[in-house]
Coordinates of C-alpha atoms and ligand atoms in Angstrom, one line a residue:
X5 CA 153.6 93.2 101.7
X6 CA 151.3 91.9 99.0
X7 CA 150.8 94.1 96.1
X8 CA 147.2 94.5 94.6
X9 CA 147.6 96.2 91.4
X10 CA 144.4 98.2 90.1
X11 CA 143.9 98.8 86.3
X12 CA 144.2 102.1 85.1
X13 CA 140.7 103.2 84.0
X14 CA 140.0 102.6 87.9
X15 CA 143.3 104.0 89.5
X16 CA 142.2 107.6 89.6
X17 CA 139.0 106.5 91.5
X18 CA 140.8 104.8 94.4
X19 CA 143.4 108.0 94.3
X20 CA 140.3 110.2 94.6
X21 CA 139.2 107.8 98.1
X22 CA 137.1 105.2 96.9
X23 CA 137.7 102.9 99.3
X24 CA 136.4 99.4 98.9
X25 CA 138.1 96.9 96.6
X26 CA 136.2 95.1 93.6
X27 CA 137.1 92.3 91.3
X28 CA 136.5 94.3 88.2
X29 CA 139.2 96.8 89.2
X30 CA 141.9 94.9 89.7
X31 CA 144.4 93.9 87.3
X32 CA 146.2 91.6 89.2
X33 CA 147.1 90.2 92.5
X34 CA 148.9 87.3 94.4
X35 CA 147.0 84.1 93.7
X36 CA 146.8 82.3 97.6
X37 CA 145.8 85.6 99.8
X38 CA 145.3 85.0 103.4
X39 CA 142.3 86.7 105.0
X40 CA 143.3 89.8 106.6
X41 CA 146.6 90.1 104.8
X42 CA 147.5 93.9 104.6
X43 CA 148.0 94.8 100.7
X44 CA 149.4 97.6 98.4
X45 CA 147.6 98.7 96.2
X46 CA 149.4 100.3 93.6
X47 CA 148.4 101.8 89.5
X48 CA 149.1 100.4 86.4
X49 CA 153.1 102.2 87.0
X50 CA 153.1 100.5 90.3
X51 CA 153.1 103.9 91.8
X52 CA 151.6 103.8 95.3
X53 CA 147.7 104.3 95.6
X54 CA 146.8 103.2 99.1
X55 CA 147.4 100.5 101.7
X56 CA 144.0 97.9 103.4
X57 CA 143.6 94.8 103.9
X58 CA 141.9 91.7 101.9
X59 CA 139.0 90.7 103.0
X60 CA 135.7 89.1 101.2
X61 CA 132.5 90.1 101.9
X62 CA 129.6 90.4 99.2
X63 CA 130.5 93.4 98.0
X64 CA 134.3 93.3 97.2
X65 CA 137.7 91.8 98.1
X66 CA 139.0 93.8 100.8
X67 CA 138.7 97.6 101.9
X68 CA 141.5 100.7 101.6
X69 CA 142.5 101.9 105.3
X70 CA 144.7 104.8 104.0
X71 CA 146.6 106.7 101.6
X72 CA 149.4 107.5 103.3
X73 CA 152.9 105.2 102.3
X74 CA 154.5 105.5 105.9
X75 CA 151.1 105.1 107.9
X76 CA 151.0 101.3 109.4
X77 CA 148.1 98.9 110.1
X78 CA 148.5 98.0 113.6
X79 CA 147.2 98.1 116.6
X80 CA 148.1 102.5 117.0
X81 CA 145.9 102.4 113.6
X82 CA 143.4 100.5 115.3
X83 CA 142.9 102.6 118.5
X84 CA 143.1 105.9 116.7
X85 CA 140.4 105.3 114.0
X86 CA 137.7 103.6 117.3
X87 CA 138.9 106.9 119.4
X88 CA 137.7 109.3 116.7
X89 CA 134.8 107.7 115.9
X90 CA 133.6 107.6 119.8
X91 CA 135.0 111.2 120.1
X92 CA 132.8 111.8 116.9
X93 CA 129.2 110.7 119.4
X94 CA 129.9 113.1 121.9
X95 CA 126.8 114.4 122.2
X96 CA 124.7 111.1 121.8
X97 CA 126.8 109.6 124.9
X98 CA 125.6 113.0 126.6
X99 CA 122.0 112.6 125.6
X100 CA 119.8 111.6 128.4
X101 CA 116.4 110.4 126.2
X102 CA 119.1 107.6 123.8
X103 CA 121.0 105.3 124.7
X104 CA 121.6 103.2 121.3
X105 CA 123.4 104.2 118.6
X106 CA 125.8 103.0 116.0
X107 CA 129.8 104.2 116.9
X108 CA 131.6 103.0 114.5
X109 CA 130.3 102.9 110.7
X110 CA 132.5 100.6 108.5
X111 CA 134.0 102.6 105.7
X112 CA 132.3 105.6 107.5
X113 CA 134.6 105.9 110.2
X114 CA 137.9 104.9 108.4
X115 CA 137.5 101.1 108.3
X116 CA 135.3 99.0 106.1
X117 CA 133.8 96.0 107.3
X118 CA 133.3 96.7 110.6
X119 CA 130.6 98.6 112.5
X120 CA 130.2 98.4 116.2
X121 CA 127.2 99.4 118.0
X122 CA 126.5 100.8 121.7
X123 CA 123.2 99.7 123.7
X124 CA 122.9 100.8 127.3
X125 CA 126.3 100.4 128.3
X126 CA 127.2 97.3 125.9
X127 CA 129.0 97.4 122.6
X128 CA 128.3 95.0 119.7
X129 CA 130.5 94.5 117.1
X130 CA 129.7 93.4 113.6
X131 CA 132.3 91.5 111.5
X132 CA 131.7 91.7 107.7
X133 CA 134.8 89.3 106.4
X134 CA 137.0 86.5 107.7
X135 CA 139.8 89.6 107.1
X136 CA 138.6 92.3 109.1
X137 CA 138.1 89.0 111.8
X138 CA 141.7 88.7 112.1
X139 CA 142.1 92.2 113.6
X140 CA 139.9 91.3 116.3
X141 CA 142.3 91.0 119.3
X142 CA 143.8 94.6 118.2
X143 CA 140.0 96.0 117.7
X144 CA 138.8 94.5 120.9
X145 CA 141.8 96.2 122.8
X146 CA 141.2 99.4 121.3
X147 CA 137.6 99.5 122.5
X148 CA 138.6 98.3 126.0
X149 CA 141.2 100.9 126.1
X150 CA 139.4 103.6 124.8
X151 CA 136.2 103.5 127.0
X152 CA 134.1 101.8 129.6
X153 CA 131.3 99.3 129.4
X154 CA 129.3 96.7 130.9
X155 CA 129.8 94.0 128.2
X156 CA 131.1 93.3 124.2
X157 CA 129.4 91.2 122.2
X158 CA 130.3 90.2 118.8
X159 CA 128.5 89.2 115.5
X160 CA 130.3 87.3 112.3
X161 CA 128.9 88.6 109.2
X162 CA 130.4 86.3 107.0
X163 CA 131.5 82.9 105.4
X164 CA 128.0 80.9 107.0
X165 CA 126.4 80.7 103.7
X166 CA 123.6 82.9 104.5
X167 CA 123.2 80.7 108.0
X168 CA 123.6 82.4 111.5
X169 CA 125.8 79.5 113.1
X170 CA 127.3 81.1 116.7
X171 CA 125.9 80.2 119.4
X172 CA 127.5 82.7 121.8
X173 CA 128.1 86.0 121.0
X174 CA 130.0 87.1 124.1
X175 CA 133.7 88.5 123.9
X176 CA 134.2 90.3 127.0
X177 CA 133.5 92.3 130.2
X178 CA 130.4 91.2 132.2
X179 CA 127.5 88.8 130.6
X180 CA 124.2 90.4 130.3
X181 CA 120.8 89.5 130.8
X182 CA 118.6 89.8 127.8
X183 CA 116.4 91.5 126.8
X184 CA 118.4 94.6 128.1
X185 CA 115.9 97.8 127.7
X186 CA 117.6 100.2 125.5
X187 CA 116.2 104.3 125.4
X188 CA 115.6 105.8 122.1
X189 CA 113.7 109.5 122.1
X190 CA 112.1 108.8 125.2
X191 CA 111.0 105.6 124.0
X192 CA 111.8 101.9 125.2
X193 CA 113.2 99.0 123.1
X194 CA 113.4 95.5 124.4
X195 CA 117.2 94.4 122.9
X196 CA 119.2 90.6 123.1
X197 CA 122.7 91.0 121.7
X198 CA 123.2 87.0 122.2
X199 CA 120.1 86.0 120.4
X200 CA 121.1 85.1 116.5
X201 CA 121.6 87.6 113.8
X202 CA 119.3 90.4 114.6
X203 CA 118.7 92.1 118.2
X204 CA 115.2 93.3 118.2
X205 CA 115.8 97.0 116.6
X206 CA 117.1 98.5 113.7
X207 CA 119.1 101.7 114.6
X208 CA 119.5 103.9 111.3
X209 CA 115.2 104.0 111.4
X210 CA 115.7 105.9 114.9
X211 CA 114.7 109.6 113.2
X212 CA 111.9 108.1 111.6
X213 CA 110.2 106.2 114.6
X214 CA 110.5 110.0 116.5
X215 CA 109.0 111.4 113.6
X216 CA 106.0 109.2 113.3
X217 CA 105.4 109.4 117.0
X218 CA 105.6 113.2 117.1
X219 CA 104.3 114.5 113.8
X220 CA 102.1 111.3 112.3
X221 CA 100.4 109.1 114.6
X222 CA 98.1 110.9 116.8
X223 CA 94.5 109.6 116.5
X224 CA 95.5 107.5 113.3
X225 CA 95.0 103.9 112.2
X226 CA 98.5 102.6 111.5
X227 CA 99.2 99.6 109.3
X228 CA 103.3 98.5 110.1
X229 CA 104.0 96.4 107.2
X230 CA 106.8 93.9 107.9
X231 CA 107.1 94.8 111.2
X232 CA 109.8 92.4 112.7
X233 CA 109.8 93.5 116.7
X234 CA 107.1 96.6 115.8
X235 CA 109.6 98.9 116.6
X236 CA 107.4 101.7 114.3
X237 CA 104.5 100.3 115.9
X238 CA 105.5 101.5 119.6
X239 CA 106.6 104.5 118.2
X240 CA 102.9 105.3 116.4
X241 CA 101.1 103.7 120.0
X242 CA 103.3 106.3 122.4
X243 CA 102.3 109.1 119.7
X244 CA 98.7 108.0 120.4
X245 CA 97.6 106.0 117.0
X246 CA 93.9 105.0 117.7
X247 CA 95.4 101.6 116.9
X248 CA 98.2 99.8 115.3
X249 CA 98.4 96.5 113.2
X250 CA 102.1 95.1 112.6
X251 CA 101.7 92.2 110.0
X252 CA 105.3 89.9 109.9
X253 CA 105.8 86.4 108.3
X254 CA 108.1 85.8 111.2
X255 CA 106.4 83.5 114.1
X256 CA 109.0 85.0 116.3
X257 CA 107.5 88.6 115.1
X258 CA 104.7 88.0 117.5
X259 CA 106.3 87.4 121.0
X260 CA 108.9 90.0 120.2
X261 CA 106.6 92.9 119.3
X262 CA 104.2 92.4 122.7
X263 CA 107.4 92.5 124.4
X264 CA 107.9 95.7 122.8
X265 CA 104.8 97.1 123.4
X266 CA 105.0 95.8 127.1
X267 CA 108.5 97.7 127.6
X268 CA 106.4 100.8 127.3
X269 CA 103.9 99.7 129.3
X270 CA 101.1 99.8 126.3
X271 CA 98.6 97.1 126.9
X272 CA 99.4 94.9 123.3
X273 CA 95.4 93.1 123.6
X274 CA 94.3 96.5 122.3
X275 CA 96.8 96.3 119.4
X276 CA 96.4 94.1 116.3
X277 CA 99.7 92.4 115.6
X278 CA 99.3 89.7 112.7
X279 CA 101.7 86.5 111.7
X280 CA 101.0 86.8 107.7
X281 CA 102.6 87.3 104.4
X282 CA 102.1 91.2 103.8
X283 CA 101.0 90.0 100.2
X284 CA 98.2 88.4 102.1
X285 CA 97.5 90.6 104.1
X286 CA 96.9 93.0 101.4
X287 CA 94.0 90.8 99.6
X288 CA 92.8 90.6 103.0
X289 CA 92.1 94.1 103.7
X290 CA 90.8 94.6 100.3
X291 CA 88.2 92.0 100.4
X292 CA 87.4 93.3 103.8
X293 CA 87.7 96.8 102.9
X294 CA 90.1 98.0 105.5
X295 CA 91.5 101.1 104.9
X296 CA 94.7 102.8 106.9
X297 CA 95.7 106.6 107.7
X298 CA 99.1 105.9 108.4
X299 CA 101.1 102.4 106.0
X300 CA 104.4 102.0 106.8
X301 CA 106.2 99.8 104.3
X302 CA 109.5 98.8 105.1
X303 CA 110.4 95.6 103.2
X304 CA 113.7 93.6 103.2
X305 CA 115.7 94.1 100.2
X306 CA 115.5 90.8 99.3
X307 CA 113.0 88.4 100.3
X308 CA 111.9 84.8 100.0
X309 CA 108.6 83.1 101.2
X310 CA 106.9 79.8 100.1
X311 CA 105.2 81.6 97.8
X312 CA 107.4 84.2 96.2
X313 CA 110.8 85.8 96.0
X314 CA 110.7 89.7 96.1
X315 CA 113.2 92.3 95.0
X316 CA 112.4 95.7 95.9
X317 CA 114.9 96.6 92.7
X318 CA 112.3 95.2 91.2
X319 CA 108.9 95.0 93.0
X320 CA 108.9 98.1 94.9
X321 CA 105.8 99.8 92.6
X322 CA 104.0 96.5 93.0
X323 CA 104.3 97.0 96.7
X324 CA 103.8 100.7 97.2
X325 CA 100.6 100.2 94.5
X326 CA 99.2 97.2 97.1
X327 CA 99.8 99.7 99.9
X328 CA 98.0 102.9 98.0
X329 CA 95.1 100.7 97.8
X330 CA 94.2 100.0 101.6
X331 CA 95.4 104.2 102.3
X332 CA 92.8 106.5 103.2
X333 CA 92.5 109.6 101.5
X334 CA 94.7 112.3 102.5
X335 CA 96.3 109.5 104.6
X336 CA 100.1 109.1 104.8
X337 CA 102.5 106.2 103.5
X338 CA 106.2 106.2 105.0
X339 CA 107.9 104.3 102.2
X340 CA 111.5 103.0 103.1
X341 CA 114.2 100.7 101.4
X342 CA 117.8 99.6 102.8
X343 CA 118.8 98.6 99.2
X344 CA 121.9 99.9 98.5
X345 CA 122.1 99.4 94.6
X346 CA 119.9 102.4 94.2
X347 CA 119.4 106.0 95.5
X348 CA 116.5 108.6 96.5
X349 CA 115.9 109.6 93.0
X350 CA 115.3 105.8 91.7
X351 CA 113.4 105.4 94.4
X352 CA 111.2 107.9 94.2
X353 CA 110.8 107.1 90.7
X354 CA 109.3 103.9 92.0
X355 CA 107.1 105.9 94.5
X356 CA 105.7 108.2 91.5
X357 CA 105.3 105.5 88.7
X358 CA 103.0 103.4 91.8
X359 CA 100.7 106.7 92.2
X360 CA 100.5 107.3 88.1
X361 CA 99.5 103.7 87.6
X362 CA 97.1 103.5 90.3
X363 CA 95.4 107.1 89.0
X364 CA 96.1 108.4 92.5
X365 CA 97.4 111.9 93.4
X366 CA 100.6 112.4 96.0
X367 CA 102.3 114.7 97.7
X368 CA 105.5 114.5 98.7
X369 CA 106.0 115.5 102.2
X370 CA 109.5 114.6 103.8
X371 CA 112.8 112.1 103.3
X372 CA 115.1 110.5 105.8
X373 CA 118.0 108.9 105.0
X374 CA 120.5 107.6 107.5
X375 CA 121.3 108.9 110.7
X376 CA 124.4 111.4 112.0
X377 CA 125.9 108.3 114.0
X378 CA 125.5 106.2 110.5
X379 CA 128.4 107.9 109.5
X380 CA 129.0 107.5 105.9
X381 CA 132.3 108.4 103.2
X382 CA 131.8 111.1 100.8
X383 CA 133.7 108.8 98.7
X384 CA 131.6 105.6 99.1
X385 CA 128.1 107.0 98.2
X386 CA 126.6 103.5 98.0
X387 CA 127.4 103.2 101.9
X388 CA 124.3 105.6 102.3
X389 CA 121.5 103.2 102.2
X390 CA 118.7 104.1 103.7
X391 CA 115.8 106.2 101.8
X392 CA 112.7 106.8 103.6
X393 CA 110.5 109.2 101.7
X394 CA 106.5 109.9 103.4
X395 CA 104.3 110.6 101.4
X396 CA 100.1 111.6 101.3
X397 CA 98.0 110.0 99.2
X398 CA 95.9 113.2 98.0
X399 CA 92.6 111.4 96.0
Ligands
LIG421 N1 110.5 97.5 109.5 C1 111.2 96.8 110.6 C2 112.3 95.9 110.0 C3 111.9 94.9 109.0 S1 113.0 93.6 108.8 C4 111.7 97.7 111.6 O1 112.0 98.9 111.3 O2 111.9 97.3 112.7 C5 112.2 92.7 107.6 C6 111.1 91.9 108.1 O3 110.3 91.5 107.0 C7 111.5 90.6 108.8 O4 111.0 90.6 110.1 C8 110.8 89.5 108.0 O5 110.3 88.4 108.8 C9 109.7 90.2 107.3 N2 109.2 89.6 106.0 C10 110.0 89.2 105.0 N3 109.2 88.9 103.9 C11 107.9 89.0 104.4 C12 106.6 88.8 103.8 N4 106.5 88.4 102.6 N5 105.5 89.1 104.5 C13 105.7 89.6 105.8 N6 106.8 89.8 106.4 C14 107.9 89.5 105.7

């Protein structure tokens, strides 16, 4: 077995359960490692620390499976962590009103670098290195063994440079026709698992799309800032917004959102949905003095458009300023961010230094982060993503 050896300063960090390997912590290791390869890794004594496989992905070299000497990585390993993890969803398989969620969270659920979702009777699996790829016969057969379905599709999250290149995402079971029409809270999402990188809905936002439907929406203007599909855009229309505009650069942003719409049967001519860079869009609503009671701002972490590159590490005051200026009074922003290289207190930071420099008073009214099914390790803090705070823009 190959032998990663960590240095010391970070040995008692992996001991403790951090589980994702990183350049700067290892002291050394074999120089030709084959994707997938299962490794030791072992402290500065060569004392046993854990045992995972080598993998890259962008964030590190490979993940820690467990911390126990005898345990092995095989196909046993495999099926017990994906049995757990779908034991662990009990009650979303037995809820009538979803039918989407995530089963099996990377690190989360004992195995970093893979995730695996369920929609309506179909599983997709996501495949962060070339490593975790080589498992995929083993993983696959756990999943088949483990449960039923219609259909597995597959993603490869890795090694394209930055390019989505398959052109088939089917593993097994029975083909699908897309769009399938996936339940979430009642609601209805239009969802292609075969259609390039993304499949028309981001699942770790479900609590907030009930959330603006049930509590925030009713009789509101609603602004959905990058919108992509208008997921929170259908959710704000079934909770009865007077309107909704979705603004996306994406052409593809327009098709896909009235399909949306049309899967809950709301007439999309009486909805404004807008192919534009939001940064346009903003000058735009200023110089025609459009103002919003509800602004949801949910950006990419990193983006780049003819015009500009955008960092919300960096920009996400300038953004939440633009939106605090076509806000209503005592209208409501839902500020979110999937950047993982900071937390809720950073990023409320941003939130508070946009209101101070715009002379605008806020309250703070609720936070979301991530999900029950978005199962993350007490150990791997950054693996917890997703900060949504909402809050009202007082005067
Ligand atoms: N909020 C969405 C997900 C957003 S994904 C949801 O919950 O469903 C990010 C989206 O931002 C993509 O659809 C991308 O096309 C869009 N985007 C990136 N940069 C943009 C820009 N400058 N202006 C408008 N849209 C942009």
């Amino acid at each position: 077995m190959w032998e990663i050896q960590l240095k010391d300063s970070f040995a008692k960090r992996y001991s403790n359960g951090y589980p994702l390997i990183t350049k700067d912590t290892v002291q050394s290791m074999p120089d030709r490692m084959e994707e997938g390869s299962i490794v030791q890794l072992t402290d500065a004594k060569k004392r046993f620390i854990g045992k995972g496989y080598y993998g890259i992905q962008n964030k590190g070299l490979g993940w820690m499976l467990t911390q126990q000497q005898e345990e092995t990585i095989d196909a046993a390993f495999f099926k017990q962590k994906i049995k757990s993890a779908l034991d662990r969803r009990k009650s979303f398989f037995q809820d009538n009103s979803t039918d989407a969620f995530r089963v099996f969270n990377g690190e989360g659920d004992g195995i970093g670098g893979l995730v695996i979702d369920y929609f309506a009777g179909s599983y997709l699996i996501q495949w962060y290195s070339q490593g975790i790829f080589t498992f995929k016969s083993m993983i696959v057969q756990a999943l088949d063994a483990t449960t039923d379905y219609q259909a597995i599709y597959e993603k490869k999250r890795f090694d394209t440079k930055g390019q989505y290149v398959e052109d088939d995402d089917f593993v097994k079971g029975k083909r699908q026709t897309f769009p399938i029409i996936i339940k979430e809270s009642g609601m209805r999402y239009a969802v292609d698992l075969n259609d390039g990188a993304m499949v028309g809905i981001f699942l770790d936002q479900r609590d907030v799309r009930r959330t603006i439907r049930e509590k925030y929406a009713k009789n509101k203007h609603v602004l959905n800032t990058f919108s992509y599909t208008g997921a929170f855009s259908v959710a704000a229309a079934l909770g009865n917004a007077a309107k909704t505009t979705s603004v996306d650069l994406a052409k593809r942003s327009k098709p896909k959102t009235i399909e949306q719409f049309s899967a809950n049967d709301i007439d999309f001519e009486k909805q404004d949905i807008i192919v534009m860079d939001v940064f346009d869009y903003f000058k735009y609503a200023r110089r025609k003095k459009l103002l919003f009671d509800l602004v949801v701002l949910d950006p990419p972490s990193f983006a780049r458009s003819k015009k500009r590159t955008f960092s919300t590490a960096k920009d996400y005051p300038m953004l939440m300023k633009e939106a605090i200026s076509i806000t209503e009074k005592q209208g409501i922003i839902i500020a979110s961010t999937n950047n993982a290289s900071f937390g809720m207190k950073k990023f409320k930071g941003f939130i508070d230094k946009a209101f101070r420099e715009t002379n605008t008073r806020y309250t703070f009214l609720e936070q979301f982060s991530l999900p029950n099914d978005f199962r993350t390790n007490p150990h791997f803090p950054e693996g917890n993503y997703l900060k949504v705070a909402v809050v009202k823009k007082e005067s």
